Short mmCIF file of C-alpha atoms and ligand atoms in Angstrom, two decimals:
data_model
loop_
_atom_site.label_atom_id
_atom_site.label_comp_id
_atom_site.label_asym_id
_atom_site.label_seq_id
_atom_site.Cartn_x
_atom_site.Cartn_y
_atom_site.Cartn_z
CA MET A 1 74.40 -17.64 29.15
CA THR A 2 75.18 -20.84 31.05
CA VAL A 3 72.28 -22.21 33.02
CA VAL A 4 73.66 -24.24 35.88
CA ASP A 5 71.34 -26.30 38.02
CA HIS A 6 70.93 -24.41 41.32
CA ASP A 7 71.21 -27.59 43.39
CA VAL A 8 74.39 -28.50 41.58
CA THR A 9 75.85 -25.07 42.20
CA THR A 10 74.90 -25.09 45.88
CA GLY A 11 76.78 -28.33 46.54
CA VAL A 12 79.86 -27.15 44.69
CA THR A 13 79.80 -23.70 46.31
CA ALA A 14 79.64 -25.21 49.79
CA ALA A 15 82.55 -27.56 49.08
CA VAL A 16 84.69 -24.78 47.61
CA GLN A 17 83.92 -22.46 50.53
CA ALA A 18 84.98 -25.17 53.01
CA ALA A 19 88.16 -25.77 51.00
CA ARG A 20 88.86 -22.04 50.88
CA ALA A 21 88.52 -21.79 54.66
CA ALA A 22 90.83 -24.78 55.21
CA ALA A 23 93.46 -23.73 52.64
CA PRO A 24 95.62 -21.49 54.89
CA GLY A 25 95.83 -24.12 57.64
CA TRP A 26 96.68 -26.86 55.14
CA ALA A 27 99.40 -24.73 53.53
CA GLU A 28 100.81 -23.79 56.95
CA LEU A 29 101.20 -27.49 57.82
CA GLY A 30 104.29 -27.31 55.65
CA PHE A 31 105.82 -30.09 53.58
CA THR A 32 106.51 -32.35 56.56
CA GLY A 33 103.04 -32.00 58.03
CA ARG A 34 101.34 -32.55 54.68
CA SER A 35 103.55 -35.54 53.89
CA ARG A 36 102.47 -37.11 57.17
CA ARG A 37 98.80 -36.67 56.22
CA LEU A 38 99.38 -38.00 52.70
CA ARG A 39 101.19 -41.03 54.11
CA ALA A 40 98.20 -41.71 56.37
CA TRP A 41 95.91 -41.46 53.31
CA ARG A 42 98.15 -43.79 51.30
CA ARG A 43 98.07 -46.37 54.09
CA ALA A 44 94.30 -46.09 54.39
CA ILE A 45 93.94 -46.72 50.64
CA ALA A 46 96.35 -49.67 50.87
CA ARG A 47 94.44 -51.18 53.80
CA GLY A 48 91.17 -50.81 51.88
CA ALA A 49 92.55 -51.78 48.46
CA THR A 50 90.44 -54.92 48.12
CA GLU A 51 87.26 -53.02 48.90
CA LEU A 52 88.27 -50.16 46.56
CA ALA A 53 89.10 -52.59 43.73
CA GLY A 54 85.66 -54.12 44.20
CA LEU A 55 84.10 -50.68 43.86
CA ILE A 56 86.02 -49.97 40.65
CA HIS A 57 84.90 -53.32 39.26
CA ARG A 58 81.27 -52.74 40.20
CA GLU A 59 81.08 -49.21 38.91
CA MET A 60 82.93 -49.45 35.60
CA GLY A 61 83.46 -53.15 34.99
CA LYS A 62 87.26 -53.39 35.14
CA PRO A 63 88.41 -56.94 36.06
CA LEU A 64 89.49 -57.08 39.72
CA PRO A 65 93.19 -57.86 39.02
CA ASP A 66 93.36 -54.84 36.70
CA ALA A 67 91.65 -52.68 39.33
CA MET A 68 94.22 -53.77 41.92
CA LEU A 69 97.06 -52.98 39.50
CA GLU A 70 95.57 -49.51 38.97
CA ILE A 71 95.54 -48.94 42.74
CA ALA A 72 99.15 -50.12 43.06
CA MET A 73 100.27 -47.70 40.35
CA ALA A 74 98.32 -44.84 41.93
CA LEU A 75 99.90 -45.48 45.35
CA GLU A 76 103.40 -45.34 43.84
CA HIS A 77 102.64 -41.88 42.46
CA LEU A 78 101.08 -40.74 45.74
CA ALA A 79 104.19 -41.89 47.63
CA TRP A 80 106.45 -40.00 45.22
CA ALA A 81 104.52 -36.74 45.65
CA GLU A 82 104.52 -37.17 49.42
CA ARG A 83 108.31 -37.76 49.55
CA ASN A 84 109.52 -35.29 46.94
CA ALA A 85 107.31 -32.21 47.30
CA GLU A 86 109.76 -30.31 49.49
CA ALA A 87 112.75 -31.04 47.24
CA VAL A 88 110.86 -29.99 44.13
CA LEU A 89 108.80 -27.07 45.44
CA GLY A 90 110.72 -25.80 48.46
CA PRO A 91 112.85 -22.61 48.38
CA ARG A 92 116.25 -22.78 46.69
CA THR A 93 118.76 -20.00 46.12
CA VAL A 94 119.91 -19.13 42.61
CA ARG A 95 122.94 -17.17 41.41
CA PRO A 96 122.24 -13.39 41.40
CA GLY A 97 123.92 -12.54 38.09
CA ALA A 98 126.21 -9.65 37.16
CA LEU A 99 123.81 -6.72 37.49
CA THR A 100 122.36 -7.82 40.86
CA ALA A 101 125.35 -9.40 42.56
CA ASN A 102 124.40 -7.68 45.84
CA HIS A 103 121.14 -9.66 46.22
CA LYS A 104 120.22 -13.00 47.73
CA CYS A 105 117.88 -14.66 45.20
CA VAL A 106 115.37 -17.42 45.97
CA VAL A 107 112.81 -19.28 43.88
CA GLU A 108 110.08 -21.47 45.39
CA TYR A 109 106.69 -22.82 44.33
CA ARG A 110 103.63 -21.59 46.18
CA PRO A 111 100.22 -23.33 46.30
CA TYR A 112 97.42 -21.72 44.28
CA GLY A 113 94.94 -22.15 47.15
CA VAL A 114 91.95 -24.31 46.15
CA VAL A 115 92.22 -26.74 43.23
CA GLY A 116 89.26 -28.33 41.45
CA VAL A 117 89.93 -31.83 40.06
CA ILE A 118 87.59 -33.36 37.46
CA GLY A 119 88.18 -37.04 36.79
CA PRO A 120 87.26 -39.71 34.22
CA TRP A 121 85.74 -43.14 34.86
CA ASN A 122 88.23 -45.38 33.04
CA TYR A 123 90.96 -45.14 35.70
CA PRO A 124 88.87 -43.64 38.50
CA VAL A 125 91.72 -43.91 41.06
CA PHE A 126 94.94 -43.65 39.03
CA THR A 127 94.12 -40.54 37.00
CA PRO A 128 92.43 -38.30 39.61
CA LEU A 129 95.07 -39.23 42.19
CA GLY A 130 97.74 -37.90 39.83
CA SER A 131 96.27 -34.40 40.25
CA ILE A 132 94.92 -34.71 43.80
CA ALA A 133 98.19 -36.01 45.30
CA ALA A 134 100.28 -33.28 43.67
CA ALA A 135 97.80 -30.54 44.54
CA LEU A 136 97.64 -31.58 48.21
CA ALA A 137 101.41 -32.10 48.49
CA ALA A 138 101.97 -28.62 47.05
CA GLY A 139 99.77 -27.11 49.78
CA ASN A 140 96.40 -26.69 48.06
CA THR A 141 93.08 -27.93 49.31
CA VAL A 142 91.08 -29.87 46.72
CA VAL A 143 87.49 -30.27 45.59
CA PHE A 144 87.24 -33.47 43.52
CA LYS A 145 84.45 -34.21 41.03
CA PRO A 146 84.64 -37.88 40.02
CA SER A 147 82.97 -39.11 36.84
CA GLU A 148 79.23 -39.72 37.12
CA TYR A 149 80.05 -43.35 36.23
CA THR A 150 82.27 -43.83 39.27
CA PRO A 151 80.88 -41.67 42.10
CA GLU A 152 81.36 -44.27 44.85
CA VAL A 153 85.05 -44.63 44.05
CA GLY A 154 85.37 -40.86 44.42
CA ARG A 155 83.48 -40.81 47.70
CA TRP A 156 85.59 -43.71 49.02
CA LEU A 157 88.81 -41.84 48.30
CA GLY A 158 87.48 -38.75 50.06
CA GLU A 159 86.39 -40.73 53.11
CA ALA A 160 89.77 -42.47 53.25
CA PHE A 161 91.45 -39.07 53.41
CA GLY A 162 89.24 -38.14 56.35
CA ASP A 163 88.90 -34.35 56.09
CA ALA A 164 86.28 -33.11 53.62
CA SER A 165 87.43 -29.50 53.96
CA VAL A 166 90.91 -30.40 52.68
CA LEU A 167 89.78 -33.03 50.17
CA GLY A 168 86.13 -32.49 49.37
CA VAL A 169 84.18 -34.68 46.92
CA VAL A 170 81.21 -33.45 44.89
CA THR A 171 79.43 -35.99 42.69
CA GLY A 172 77.35 -35.39 39.59
CA ASP A 173 77.61 -35.19 35.82
CA GLY A 174 79.04 -32.57 33.52
CA ARG A 175 76.85 -29.87 35.08
CA THR A 176 78.62 -30.37 38.40
CA GLY A 177 81.93 -30.23 36.56
CA ALA A 178 80.87 -27.03 34.82
CA ALA A 179 79.82 -25.54 38.18
CA LEU A 180 83.24 -26.42 39.60
CA CYS A 181 84.93 -24.62 36.71
CA ARG A 182 82.94 -21.50 37.56
CA SER A 183 83.15 -21.86 41.35
CA GLY A 184 86.12 -19.59 41.89
CA VAL A 185 88.73 -22.29 42.42
CA ASP A 186 92.28 -21.22 41.67
CA LYS A 187 93.12 -24.04 39.23
CA ILE A 188 91.32 -26.88 37.48
CA GLY A 189 92.95 -30.26 36.88
CA PHE A 190 90.89 -31.93 34.13
CA THR A 191 91.20 -35.50 32.87
CA GLY A 192 88.83 -36.63 30.18
CA SER A 193 87.99 -36.47 26.51
CA THR A 194 89.31 -33.72 24.31
CA ALA A 195 85.76 -32.62 23.45
CA THR A 196 84.94 -32.06 27.12
CA GLY A 197 88.36 -30.51 27.68
CA ARG A 198 87.44 -27.76 25.25
CA ARG A 199 84.31 -26.98 27.26
CA VAL A 200 86.32 -26.91 30.48
CA MET A 201 88.86 -24.52 28.93
CA ALA A 202 86.10 -22.24 27.70
CA ALA A 203 84.46 -22.12 31.14
CA CYS A 204 87.78 -21.45 32.88
CA ALA A 205 88.67 -18.74 30.39
CA GLU A 206 85.82 -16.60 31.80
CA SER A 207 87.72 -16.21 35.09
CA VAL A 208 91.27 -16.75 33.74
CA THR A 209 91.46 -19.93 35.83
CA PRO A 210 94.51 -21.99 34.80
CA VAL A 211 93.78 -25.53 33.68
CA LEU A 212 95.58 -28.83 33.32
CA MET A 213 94.34 -30.71 30.26
CA GLU A 214 94.82 -34.49 30.37
CA CYS A 215 92.85 -35.51 27.31
CA GLY A 216 92.42 -38.37 24.84
CA GLY A 217 94.96 -40.20 22.75
CA LYS A 218 95.47 -42.26 19.60
CA ASP A 219 98.68 -43.96 20.59
CA ALA A 220 100.75 -45.92 18.09
CA LEU A 221 103.00 -48.93 18.56
CA LEU A 222 105.89 -49.13 16.09
CA VAL A 223 107.51 -52.49 15.26
CA ASP A 224 110.95 -52.42 13.65
CA ALA A 225 112.33 -55.21 11.44
CA ASP A 226 114.64 -56.39 14.25
CA ALA A 227 112.00 -56.25 17.01
CA ASP A 228 111.25 -59.05 19.45
CA LEU A 229 107.96 -59.99 17.78
CA ASP A 230 106.63 -62.03 20.68
CA ALA A 231 107.15 -59.13 23.07
CA ALA A 232 105.78 -56.62 20.56
CA ALA A 233 102.68 -58.74 19.91
CA ASP A 234 102.07 -59.18 23.64
CA ALA A 235 102.39 -55.41 24.17
CA ALA A 236 100.05 -54.67 21.25
CA VAL A 237 97.34 -57.02 22.53
CA TRP A 238 97.57 -55.92 26.16
CA GLY A 239 97.95 -52.28 25.12
CA GLY A 240 95.00 -52.46 22.79
CA MET A 241 92.61 -54.74 24.65
CA SER A 242 93.12 -54.37 28.40
CA ASN A 243 90.40 -52.39 30.16
CA ALA A 244 88.40 -53.15 26.98
CA GLY A 245 90.59 -50.60 25.19
CA GLN A 246 89.31 -47.81 27.45
CA THR A 247 92.65 -46.29 28.23
CA CYS A 248 93.86 -42.92 27.05
CA LEU A 249 97.30 -44.48 26.52
CA ALA A 250 95.87 -47.56 24.80
CA VAL A 251 97.56 -48.84 21.66
CA GLU A 252 95.06 -48.00 18.91
CA ARG A 253 97.35 -48.04 15.88
CA VAL A 254 100.25 -50.40 15.00
CA TYR A 255 102.82 -49.64 12.30
CA VAL A 256 104.98 -52.68 11.55
CA HIS A 257 107.94 -53.05 9.21
CA ARG A 258 106.76 -54.93 6.12
CA ASP A 259 109.53 -57.52 6.47
CA VAL A 260 107.96 -58.78 9.71
CA HIS A 261 104.33 -57.77 9.16
CA ASP A 262 102.89 -61.23 8.46
CA ALA A 263 104.78 -62.95 11.28
CA PHE A 264 103.81 -60.18 13.70
CA LEU A 265 100.15 -60.19 12.64
CA GLU A 266 99.94 -63.94 13.10
CA LYS A 267 101.23 -63.61 16.67
CA VAL A 268 98.86 -60.74 17.46
CA VAL A 269 95.80 -62.64 16.18
CA ALA A 270 96.78 -65.79 18.05
CA LEU A 271 97.16 -63.85 21.32
CA ALA A 272 94.01 -61.76 20.81
CA ARG A 273 91.93 -64.91 20.19
CA GLY A 274 92.64 -65.84 23.79
CA VAL A 275 91.20 -62.57 25.13
CA ARG A 276 87.50 -62.92 25.84
CA ALA A 277 85.06 -60.15 26.74
CA GLY A 278 83.40 -60.86 30.06
CA GLU A 279 86.36 -62.96 31.18
CA HIS A 280 89.63 -61.14 30.47
CA ILE A 281 88.12 -57.74 29.67
CA GLY A 282 84.99 -56.12 31.02
CA PRO A 283 82.12 -54.36 29.26
CA VAL A 284 82.46 -51.04 27.46
CA THR A 285 81.51 -48.71 30.30
CA MET A 286 79.79 -45.90 28.41
CA PRO A 287 76.78 -47.12 26.40
CA GLY A 288 77.39 -44.47 23.73
CA GLN A 289 80.94 -45.66 23.17
CA VAL A 290 79.74 -49.00 21.71
CA GLU A 291 78.30 -47.12 18.75
CA VAL A 292 81.59 -45.27 18.26
CA ILE A 293 83.54 -48.54 18.26
CA ASP A 294 81.03 -50.16 15.88
CA SER A 295 81.10 -47.18 13.51
CA HIS A 296 84.91 -47.16 13.39
CA ILE A 297 84.99 -50.88 12.55
CA ARG A 298 82.35 -50.54 9.83
CA ASP A 299 83.98 -47.42 8.36
CA ALA A 300 87.34 -49.23 8.18
CA LEU A 301 85.76 -52.20 6.35
CA ASP A 302 83.71 -49.98 4.03
CA ARG A 303 86.96 -48.30 2.99
CA GLY A 304 88.67 -51.55 2.07
CA GLY A 305 90.08 -52.59 5.43
CA ARG A 306 89.91 -56.23 6.55
CA ALA A 307 89.03 -57.70 9.96
CA VAL A 308 91.53 -60.54 10.53
CA LEU A 309 89.85 -61.04 13.92
CA GLY A 310 86.47 -59.85 15.19
CA GLY A 311 84.64 -57.19 13.18
CA PRO A 312 81.02 -55.95 13.42
CA ASP A 313 79.96 -59.31 14.89
CA ALA A 314 82.41 -58.77 17.74
CA VAL A 315 80.11 -56.04 19.08
CA ARG A 316 77.69 -57.85 21.36
CA GLY A 317 75.82 -55.27 23.38
CA ARG A 318 78.14 -53.75 25.96
CA PHE A 319 80.68 -56.56 25.48
CA VAL A 320 83.00 -56.15 22.50
CA GLU A 321 85.37 -58.94 21.54
CA PRO A 322 88.88 -58.03 20.29
CA THR A 323 89.00 -56.79 16.71
CA ILE A 324 92.15 -56.61 14.57
CA LEU A 325 91.88 -54.56 11.37
CA THR A 326 94.41 -54.47 8.54
CA GLY A 327 94.72 -52.46 5.36
CA VAL A 328 92.77 -49.60 6.90
CA PRO A 329 93.22 -46.28 5.04
CA GLU A 330 95.04 -43.67 7.11
CA ASP A 331 92.15 -41.19 6.81
CA SER A 332 89.66 -43.63 8.35
CA ALA A 333 87.99 -42.86 11.69
CA ALA A 334 89.64 -45.99 13.15
CA VAL A 335 93.04 -44.39 12.47
CA THR A 336 92.30 -40.71 13.13
CA GLU A 337 89.75 -40.68 15.99
CA GLU A 338 89.96 -42.16 19.49
CA THR A 339 88.08 -45.48 19.28
CA PHE A 340 88.42 -46.26 22.98
CA GLY A 341 87.56 -49.93 22.48
CA PRO A 342 89.29 -53.34 22.11
CA THR A 343 90.42 -52.73 18.53
CA LEU A 344 93.75 -52.40 16.73
CA THR A 345 94.64 -51.27 13.22
CA VAL A 346 97.80 -53.00 11.96
CA THR A 347 99.52 -51.34 9.00
CA ALA A 348 102.64 -52.45 7.12
CA VAL A 349 105.22 -49.74 6.50
CA ALA A 350 108.33 -49.67 4.30
CA ASP A 351 110.56 -48.61 7.18
CA MET A 352 110.59 -46.79 10.50
CA ASP A 353 110.76 -43.44 8.73
CA GLU A 354 107.29 -44.09 7.37
CA ALA A 355 106.14 -45.42 10.73
CA VAL A 356 107.25 -42.22 12.46
CA GLU A 357 105.68 -40.05 9.76
CA LEU A 358 102.32 -41.79 10.05
CA THR A 359 102.50 -41.78 13.85
CA ASN A 360 103.12 -38.02 13.91
CA ARG A 361 100.25 -37.29 11.51
CA SER A 362 97.74 -37.72 14.34
CA ARG A 363 96.34 -34.58 15.98
CA TYR A 364 96.82 -36.45 19.27
CA GLY A 365 100.19 -36.77 20.96
CA LEU A 366 99.81 -38.58 24.29
CA GLY A 367 102.09 -41.65 24.28
CA ALA A 368 103.75 -44.16 21.97
CA THR A 369 105.51 -47.51 22.09
CA VAL A 370 108.53 -48.57 20.02
CA PHE A 371 109.82 -52.11 19.61
CA SER A 372 113.29 -52.25 18.10
CA ARG A 373 116.43 -54.02 19.29
CA ARG A 374 118.95 -51.53 17.90
CA ASN A 375 117.15 -48.25 17.15
CA GLY A 376 114.41 -47.91 19.76
CA GLU A 377 115.57 -44.71 21.46
CA ALA A 378 116.54 -43.06 18.19
CA ILE A 379 113.09 -43.79 16.76
CA ALA A 380 111.44 -42.64 20.01
CA ARG A 381 113.19 -39.26 19.83
CA ARG A 382 111.45 -38.54 16.51
CA ILE A 383 107.92 -39.15 17.81
CA ARG A 384 105.80 -36.10 18.79
CA SER A 385 104.16 -37.23 22.03
CA GLY A 386 104.25 -36.63 25.77
CA ALA A 387 106.05 -39.90 26.35
CA VAL A 388 107.44 -42.99 24.63
CA SER A 389 108.20 -46.43 26.05
CA VAL A 390 110.82 -48.52 24.21
CA ASN A 391 110.49 -52.33 24.13
CA ALA A 392 107.69 -52.26 26.72
CA PHE A 393 104.15 -50.88 26.81
CA VAL A 394 103.28 -47.80 28.93
CA ALA A 395 106.23 -48.18 31.33
CA HIS A 396 106.48 -44.38 31.41
CA ALA A 397 103.08 -44.02 33.11
CA THR A 398 104.21 -46.31 35.92
CA VAL A 399 107.48 -44.54 36.73
CA PRO A 400 106.64 -42.12 39.59
CA ALA A 401 109.36 -39.64 38.67
CA LEU A 402 108.23 -39.28 35.05
CA PRO A 403 105.64 -36.72 33.94
CA LEU A 404 102.46 -37.88 32.20
CA GLY A 405 100.59 -35.77 29.70
CA GLY A 406 100.27 -34.97 26.04
CA THR A 407 100.59 -32.49 23.25
CA GLY A 408 98.21 -31.41 20.48
CA ALA A 409 94.66 -32.72 20.98
CA SER A 410 95.89 -34.78 23.95
CA GLY A 411 96.13 -31.60 25.97
CA PHE A 412 98.81 -29.78 27.95
CA GLY A 413 100.21 -29.73 31.46
CA ARG A 414 101.45 -32.71 33.39
CA VAL A 415 100.73 -35.00 36.33
CA HIS A 416 103.33 -37.17 38.11
CA GLY A 417 106.95 -36.38 38.82
CA ALA A 418 108.40 -32.94 39.46
CA ASP A 419 106.41 -31.45 36.57
CA GLY A 420 103.21 -32.77 38.16
CA LEU A 421 104.02 -31.15 41.48
CA ARG A 422 104.83 -27.82 39.82
CA GLU A 423 101.54 -28.05 37.91
CA PHE A 424 99.72 -27.20 41.13
CA ALA A 425 101.97 -24.40 42.42
CA TYR A 426 103.10 -21.12 40.97
CA PRO A 427 106.79 -20.10 40.86
CA ARG A 428 107.62 -17.31 43.30
CA ALA A 429 110.85 -15.28 43.02
CA THR A 430 112.25 -13.36 46.02
CA THR A 431 115.35 -11.15 46.23
CA ALA A 432 116.84 -9.64 49.36
CA GLN A 433 119.50 -6.93 49.02
CA ARG A 434 122.57 -7.86 51.04
CA PHE A 435 124.27 -4.42 50.70
CA PRO A 436 123.59 -1.27 48.63
CA SER A 437 125.01 -1.31 45.12
CA PRO A 438 128.13 0.87 44.71
CA VAL A 439 126.66 1.88 41.34
CA PRO A 440 122.93 2.69 41.74
CA LEU A 441 121.78 1.73 38.23
CA THR A 442 118.03 1.95 38.91
CA SER A 443 118.00 5.36 40.54
CA PHE A 444 117.96 8.94 39.43
CA ARG A 445 121.13 9.21 41.54
CA ARG A 446 122.83 7.14 38.83
CA PRO A 447 126.16 8.90 38.10
CA PRO A 448 126.95 9.89 34.46
CA TRP A 449 129.87 7.44 34.27
CA ALA A 450 127.51 4.53 35.06
CA ASP A 451 126.41 4.50 31.40
CA THR A 452 130.01 3.90 30.34
CA LEU A 453 130.26 1.10 32.87
CA VAL A 454 127.11 -0.54 31.46
CA ARG A 455 128.55 -0.34 27.90
CA VAL A 456 131.79 -1.94 29.07
CA LEU A 457 129.84 -4.64 30.86
CA ILE A 458 127.89 -5.43 27.65
CA ALA A 459 131.08 -5.57 25.66
CA VAL A 460 132.98 -7.68 28.18
CA ARG A 461 130.21 -10.10 28.99
CA HIS A 462 128.45 -10.43 25.66
CA GLY A 463 131.09 -9.77 23.03
CA TRP A 464 132.94 -6.84 21.64
CA ARG A 465 131.34 -4.75 18.86
O1 TXE B 1 85.62 -38.34 29.69
P1 TXE B 1 84.56 -37.17 29.67
P2 TXE B 1 85.37 -39.81 30.25
C1 TXE B 1 90.33 -39.58 28.45
C2 TXE B 1 90.18 -40.77 27.52
C3 TXE B 1 88.75 -40.57 27.03
C4 TXE B 1 88.06 -39.96 28.22
C5 TXE B 1 87.26 -40.99 28.95
O2 TXE B 1 91.10 -40.73 26.47
O3 TXE B 1 88.74 -39.67 25.95
O4 TXE B 1 89.06 -39.48 29.11
O5 TXE B 1 86.81 -40.44 30.17
C6 TXE B 1 83.18 -34.17 33.36
N1 TXE B 1 82.49 -29.17 32.34
N2 TXE B 1 91.38 -39.83 29.41
O6 TXE B 1 84.48 -40.50 29.28
O7 TXE B 1 83.22 -37.57 29.17
C7 TXE B 1 82.54 -35.53 33.47
O8 TXE B 1 81.47 -35.50 34.39
C8 TXE B 1 83.23 -29.77 33.29
C9 TXE B 1 92.63 -39.10 29.25
O9 TXE B 1 84.94 -39.74 31.67
O10 TXE B 1 85.26 -36.10 28.98
C10 TXE B 1 83.73 -36.36 33.95
O11 TXE B 1 83.89 -36.24 35.34
N3 TXE B 1 83.31 -31.12 33.45
C11 TXE B 1 93.50 -39.24 30.44
C12 TXE B 1 84.92 -35.70 33.23
O12 TXE B 1 84.46 -34.43 32.80
C13 TXE B 1 82.61 -31.89 32.58
C14 TXE B 1 93.54 -40.58 31.11
C15 TXE B 1 85.42 -36.50 32.04
O13 TXE B 1 84.32 -36.78 31.23
C16 TXE B 1 81.81 -31.34 31.55
C17 TXE B 1 92.22 -41.16 31.19
C18 TXE B 1 81.77 -29.91 31.45
N4 TXE B 1 81.05 -29.30 30.50
C19 TXE B 1 91.19 -40.81 30.33
N5 TXE B 1 81.24 -32.37 30.85
C20 TXE B 1 94.94 -38.77 30.24
N6 TXE B 1 95.27 -38.06 29.16
O14 TXE B 1 95.76 -39.03 31.08
C21 TXE B 1 81.67 -33.52 31.43
N7 TXE B 1 82.49 -33.23 32.46
#
């Protein structure tokens, strides 16, 4: 029996009812009308970007330049959804096939109706906008529940859109999220930890509400013997330390060819020394996460790992300095669980075969990075993850036409690109008979010789006996 706070439920119910009432009108605007509204929203966000970046910084501690970069990336994805929704989701005819040659056949993608979006705090604009933009562009109205750590960012986005019945915002903690899952919306777009994702799935299962699961990651960076070590080290430090490591696509594990391990490690340590908490990276946003980071570091050292930079002393209250761990056993928490802090494990491997094997051992499968001059794409193809960037960190998440999402414990479903648009619409097939079939196959008027015709058709089209 789920006890949901009555006040929480009331707020969510009112927002979903308003969205339900507005849904037909929003869908009937059509792709052009909705694109116009989304363009107005995008311009409002752009005009207010400095204020919005300040809100992100105040609520979750991200340095202002990083907050502005997040907004820029989010606007690129919003623009793509606005400009491509009709091409991706609009009606298109398909070939009728041999048995139904007398029909006109059309497939299109229809909006679900009302979509509930539940967002995280670490990228409070970029990640929710991935779902909200696609859901709105596809013709749904949206009720958005931002993280309880970034409610003002959520409210700001809703106010910038300017119509609370089309994009409503309900604030609160997990109870509000749980109420949204049980509010009768037609789809839930969830972004957050895998543990919470399980609870969202369970709640949505009660009403067979489809869900998008954008969950955690344990991304690896692979360094081949011929890699550009300066570029790889820069990617590892930025990938591991920016946003204080609080990125689902953060580099948490590095597997480096043993021939270049020492040279690479030296470069990584030198770069990471220059990254200071409170100056280049903000605080760890969730108080509880500091203990997780600390426990992963201590567990790694207790099991024989070595801190070549940082270590337990790097944890200073909410500010955690960069920590680089080597020689960490593969079954350690720092290698198997999402640390979500400014830490890296660096492990020497015999070759890229071993690097791929260790990378794929993780139950997560969100993203990966490969540095190799000659074999990058070949190595990337062998990695089990939702995306891989070769010779650059996280480029895939910035490309508006590419889908973002994971496999395994990182979840399922996608945001961004055509897959992201289709995530918030259901395929609809329509046929229209152009003329009656000369051979009524699906009728009791079917003549006896029709069976012979069907046998000949099987033989001719699919191979003789
Ligand atoms: O997640 P939480 P956080 C992941 C990232 C990390 C996590 C950090 O890897 O694991 O998100 O975000 C609401 N029913 N990603 O700490 O705690 C809660 O109020 C319904 C992956 O915020 O899981 C918040 O709004 N909702 C991502 C949201 O769930 C509930 C990119 C997330 O909270 C709930 C960014 C419940 N029972 C971060 N309990 C990707 N893969 O793209 C809590 N919530």
